[in-house]
Amino acid sequence: MIQIRKARPTDAKAIAPIMLTAMEEIIYYFIGERDQQKAITFLAHHIAQPKNQYSYEHIIVAEEDENIIGQICLYPGDALEQLRAPILSYLHTHFKREPNIGHETQAGEIYIDTLAVSAAAQGKGIGKILLLYVIDFFVHRYGEVLGLLVDKENPKAKKLYLNIGFDPVGEVHLFGKELIHLQYS
């Protein structure tokens, strides 16, 4: 049976490799090298810490038989700069990197930064379960607007979001990709 719950700091090592599947190229860009273990370590460190954009505080997990099989990371769009500051500071200190990162979200939306499912659990509808959970919680209960970006070259993900009820509201160019900004309200 699938259970949905808030993430805990102790979940960081289980969440990090799953989260990496949703943003592998971005994390490699951040750390300046294509090293999967360093990327997972970078993410696990931040997931375990409070007050940053990848913190457990902003993650909801799907669990089956006490194993984390999916995650969704989301936060208020107007908090992006504040939540990103610890990430940029860590990259500067530990990797001597100062990546040029654009704004992927905006005030007025709860931004879905990452949604990912473990390879072993793909095809079971876990991503959809997580999306429906956050739609119910943020939109139906609290009247918030959810926002996310989807790669134009990922028609399967785009179709999922559109079928659930997300609407295109614009386009964004980040990390050399053309992305569609979708919202659900």
Short mmCIF file of C-alpha atoms in Angstrom, two decimals:
data_model
loop_
_atom_site.label_atom_id
_atom_site.label_comp_id
_atom_site.label_asym_id
_atom_site.label_seq_id
_atom_site.Cartn_x
_atom_site.Cartn_y
_atom_site.Cartn_z
CA MET A 1 0.00 0.00 0.00
CA ILE A 2 1.28 3.47 -0.91
CA GLN A 3 1.56 6.00 1.91
CA ILE A 4 2.10 9.73 1.41
CA ARG A 5 3.87 11.71 4.14
CA LYS A 6 6.10 14.68 4.84
CA ALA A 7 9.79 13.95 4.47
CA ARG A 8 12.12 13.84 7.46
CA PRO A 9 15.83 14.75 7.64
CA THR A 10 16.64 11.05 8.03
CA ASP A 11 15.08 10.39 4.59
CA ALA A 12 17.76 12.40 2.77
CA LYS A 13 19.88 9.46 1.59
CA ALA A 14 16.80 7.70 0.16
CA ILE A 15 15.36 10.82 -1.48
CA ALA A 16 18.58 12.16 -3.07
CA PRO A 17 19.03 9.54 -5.84
CA ILE A 18 15.33 9.76 -6.71
CA MET A 19 15.41 13.56 -6.83
CA LEU A 20 18.55 13.42 -8.98
CA THR A 21 16.63 11.59 -11.73
CA ALA A 22 14.46 14.71 -12.15
CA MET A 23 17.34 17.16 -12.34
CA GLU A 24 20.53 15.31 -13.20
CA GLU A 25 21.82 17.80 -15.80
CA ILE A 26 21.06 20.76 -13.52
CA ILE A 27 22.95 19.30 -10.57
CA TYR A 28 25.91 18.39 -12.78
CA TYR A 29 25.90 21.99 -13.99
CA PHE A 30 25.76 23.23 -10.39
CA ILE A 31 28.72 21.14 -9.20
CA GLY A 32 30.67 21.50 -12.45
CA GLU A 33 31.15 17.80 -13.19
CA ARG A 34 29.26 14.67 -14.19
CA ASP A 35 29.84 12.71 -11.00
CA GLN A 36 26.70 10.90 -9.87
CA GLN A 37 27.97 10.16 -6.37
CA LYS A 38 29.00 13.78 -5.76
CA ALA A 39 25.62 14.90 -7.08
CA ILE A 40 23.76 12.53 -4.74
CA THR A 41 25.93 13.62 -1.80
CA PHE A 42 25.24 17.29 -2.65
CA LEU A 43 21.48 16.68 -2.74
CA ALA A 44 21.43 14.49 0.39
CA HIS A 45 23.28 17.20 2.32
CA HIS A 46 20.72 19.84 1.37
CA ILE A 47 17.69 17.59 1.77
CA ALA A 48 18.76 16.90 5.37
CA GLN A 49 19.12 20.62 6.17
CA PRO A 50 16.33 23.13 6.89
CA LYS A 51 15.76 26.40 5.06
CA ASN A 52 16.87 25.66 1.48
CA GLN A 53 15.03 24.84 -1.72
CA TYR A 54 15.76 21.09 -1.53
CA SER A 55 15.10 20.75 2.22
CA TYR A 56 13.03 17.94 3.68
CA GLU A 57 10.76 20.77 4.86
CA HIS A 58 9.53 21.14 1.27
CA ILE A 59 9.34 17.46 0.31
CA ILE A 60 6.46 15.00 0.37
CA VAL A 61 7.30 11.35 -0.21
CA ALA A 62 5.48 8.28 -1.43
CA GLU A 63 6.40 5.19 0.51
CA GLU A 64 5.69 1.51 -0.09
CA ASP A 65 6.70 -1.17 2.41
CA GLU A 66 8.66 1.51 4.30
CA ASN A 67 10.75 2.31 1.20
CA ILE A 68 10.63 5.77 -0.36
CA ILE A 69 9.64 5.34 -4.00
CA GLY A 70 8.78 8.90 -5.01
CA GLN A 71 9.15 12.50 -3.99
CA ILE A 72 7.75 15.92 -4.79
CA CYS A 73 9.58 19.05 -3.69
CA LEU A 74 7.64 22.32 -3.65
CA TYR A 75 7.77 25.74 -2.00
CA PRO A 76 6.33 29.26 -2.30
CA GLY A 77 7.59 30.89 -5.49
CA ASP A 78 8.29 34.17 -3.75
CA ALA A 79 10.74 32.39 -1.41
CA LEU A 80 13.03 31.15 -4.22
CA GLU A 81 15.90 33.60 -3.71
CA GLN A 82 15.93 33.08 0.07
CA LEU A 83 15.78 29.28 -0.30
CA ARG A 84 18.39 29.24 -3.07
CA ALA A 85 20.96 31.33 -1.12
CA PRO A 86 22.26 28.37 0.98
CA ILE A 87 22.64 26.29 -2.20
CA LEU A 88 24.68 29.00 -3.92
CA SER A 89 26.79 29.55 -0.81
CA TYR A 90 27.54 25.81 -0.56
CA LEU A 91 28.46 25.63 -4.26
CA HIS A 92 30.83 28.57 -3.85
CA THR A 93 32.47 27.15 -0.72
CA HIS A 94 32.70 23.47 -1.69
CA PHE A 95 32.88 23.51 -5.48
CA LYS A 96 34.23 27.01 -6.23
CA ARG A 97 31.18 27.44 -8.48
CA GLU A 98 28.93 30.43 -9.00
CA PRO A 99 26.40 29.15 -11.53
CA ASN A 100 24.22 31.63 -13.35
CA ILE A 101 20.71 30.48 -12.55
CA GLY A 102 17.55 32.08 -13.84
CA HIS A 103 14.23 32.37 -12.05
CA GLU A 104 12.07 29.32 -12.57
CA THR A 105 9.13 30.49 -10.50
CA GLN A 106 7.37 33.61 -9.30
CA ALA A 107 5.36 35.07 -6.48
CA GLY A 108 1.77 33.87 -6.39
CA GLU A 109 2.41 30.17 -6.87
CA ILE A 110 3.58 27.15 -4.95
CA TYR A 111 6.35 25.93 -7.21
CA ILE A 112 6.85 22.22 -7.86
CA ASP A 113 10.64 22.10 -8.14
CA THR A 114 10.97 18.35 -8.62
CA LEU A 115 8.71 15.35 -9.01
CA ALA A 116 10.43 12.00 -9.37
CA VAL A 117 9.76 8.30 -8.91
CA SER A 118 12.37 5.59 -8.37
CA ALA A 119 13.15 3.47 -11.42
CA ALA A 120 11.76 0.37 -9.70
CA ALA A 121 8.38 2.06 -9.07
CA GLN A 122 7.84 3.75 -12.42
CA GLY A 123 4.67 2.92 -14.31
CA LYS A 124 2.61 2.48 -11.12
CA GLY A 125 1.11 5.97 -11.15
CA ILE A 126 3.18 7.19 -8.18
CA GLY A 127 3.90 10.56 -9.82
CA LYS A 128 0.20 11.10 -10.45
CA ILE A 129 -0.63 10.13 -6.85
CA LEU A 130 1.86 12.73 -5.55
CA LEU A 131 0.50 15.39 -7.92
CA LEU A 132 -3.11 14.72 -6.93
CA TYR A 133 -2.11 14.85 -3.26
CA VAL A 134 -0.51 18.32 -3.58
CA ILE A 135 -3.39 19.57 -5.74
CA ASP A 136 -5.86 18.52 -3.06
CA PHE A 137 -3.75 19.95 -0.25
CA PHE A 138 -2.62 23.27 -1.74
CA VAL A 139 -5.31 24.13 -4.31
CA HIS A 140 -8.52 22.60 -2.94
CA ARG A 141 -7.86 23.14 0.77
CA TYR A 142 -5.92 26.42 0.73
CA GLY A 143 -6.75 28.05 -2.60
CA GLU A 144 -3.12 28.23 -3.73
CA VAL A 145 -1.90 28.11 -7.32
CA LEU A 146 0.56 25.35 -8.20
CA GLY A 147 3.22 26.01 -10.83
CA LEU A 148 5.85 23.91 -12.55
CA LEU A 149 8.07 23.82 -15.60
CA VAL A 150 8.05 21.00 -18.13
CA ASP A 151 10.61 20.47 -20.88
CA LYS A 152 9.13 20.93 -24.35
CA GLU A 153 11.04 17.77 -25.30
CA ASN A 154 9.20 15.69 -22.67
CA PRO A 155 5.74 15.16 -24.20
CA LYS A 156 4.87 12.33 -21.81
CA ALA A 157 5.26 14.58 -18.75
CA LYS A 158 3.50 17.46 -20.48
CA LYS A 159 0.56 15.20 -21.33
CA LEU A 160 0.32 14.00 -17.70
CA TYR A 161 0.20 17.57 -16.38
CA LEU A 162 -2.30 18.76 -18.98
CA ASN A 163 -4.56 15.73 -18.40
CA ILE A 164 -4.58 16.43 -14.67
CA GLY A 165 -5.66 20.02 -15.32
CA PHE A 166 -2.54 22.18 -15.48
CA ASP A 167 -2.71 25.02 -18.01
CA PRO A 168 0.16 26.61 -19.97
CA VAL A 169 0.83 30.19 -18.81
CA GLY A 170 4.13 30.95 -20.52
CA GLU A 171 7.53 29.76 -21.64
CA VAL A 172 10.90 29.92 -19.90
CA HIS A 173 14.43 29.36 -21.17
CA LEU A 174 16.68 27.82 -18.47
CA PHE A 175 19.80 25.67 -18.60
CA GLY A 176 19.73 25.70 -22.39
CA LYS A 177 16.23 24.23 -22.51
CA GLU A 178 12.88 25.54 -23.66
CA LEU A 179 10.38 24.94 -20.87
CA ILE A 180 6.66 25.44 -20.60
CA HIS A 181 5.37 27.09 -17.43
CA LEU A 182 2.18 25.35 -16.30
CA GLN A 183 -0.17 26.24 -13.47
CA TYR A 184 -3.06 24.59 -11.68
CA SER A 185 -5.56 26.73 -9.78
#
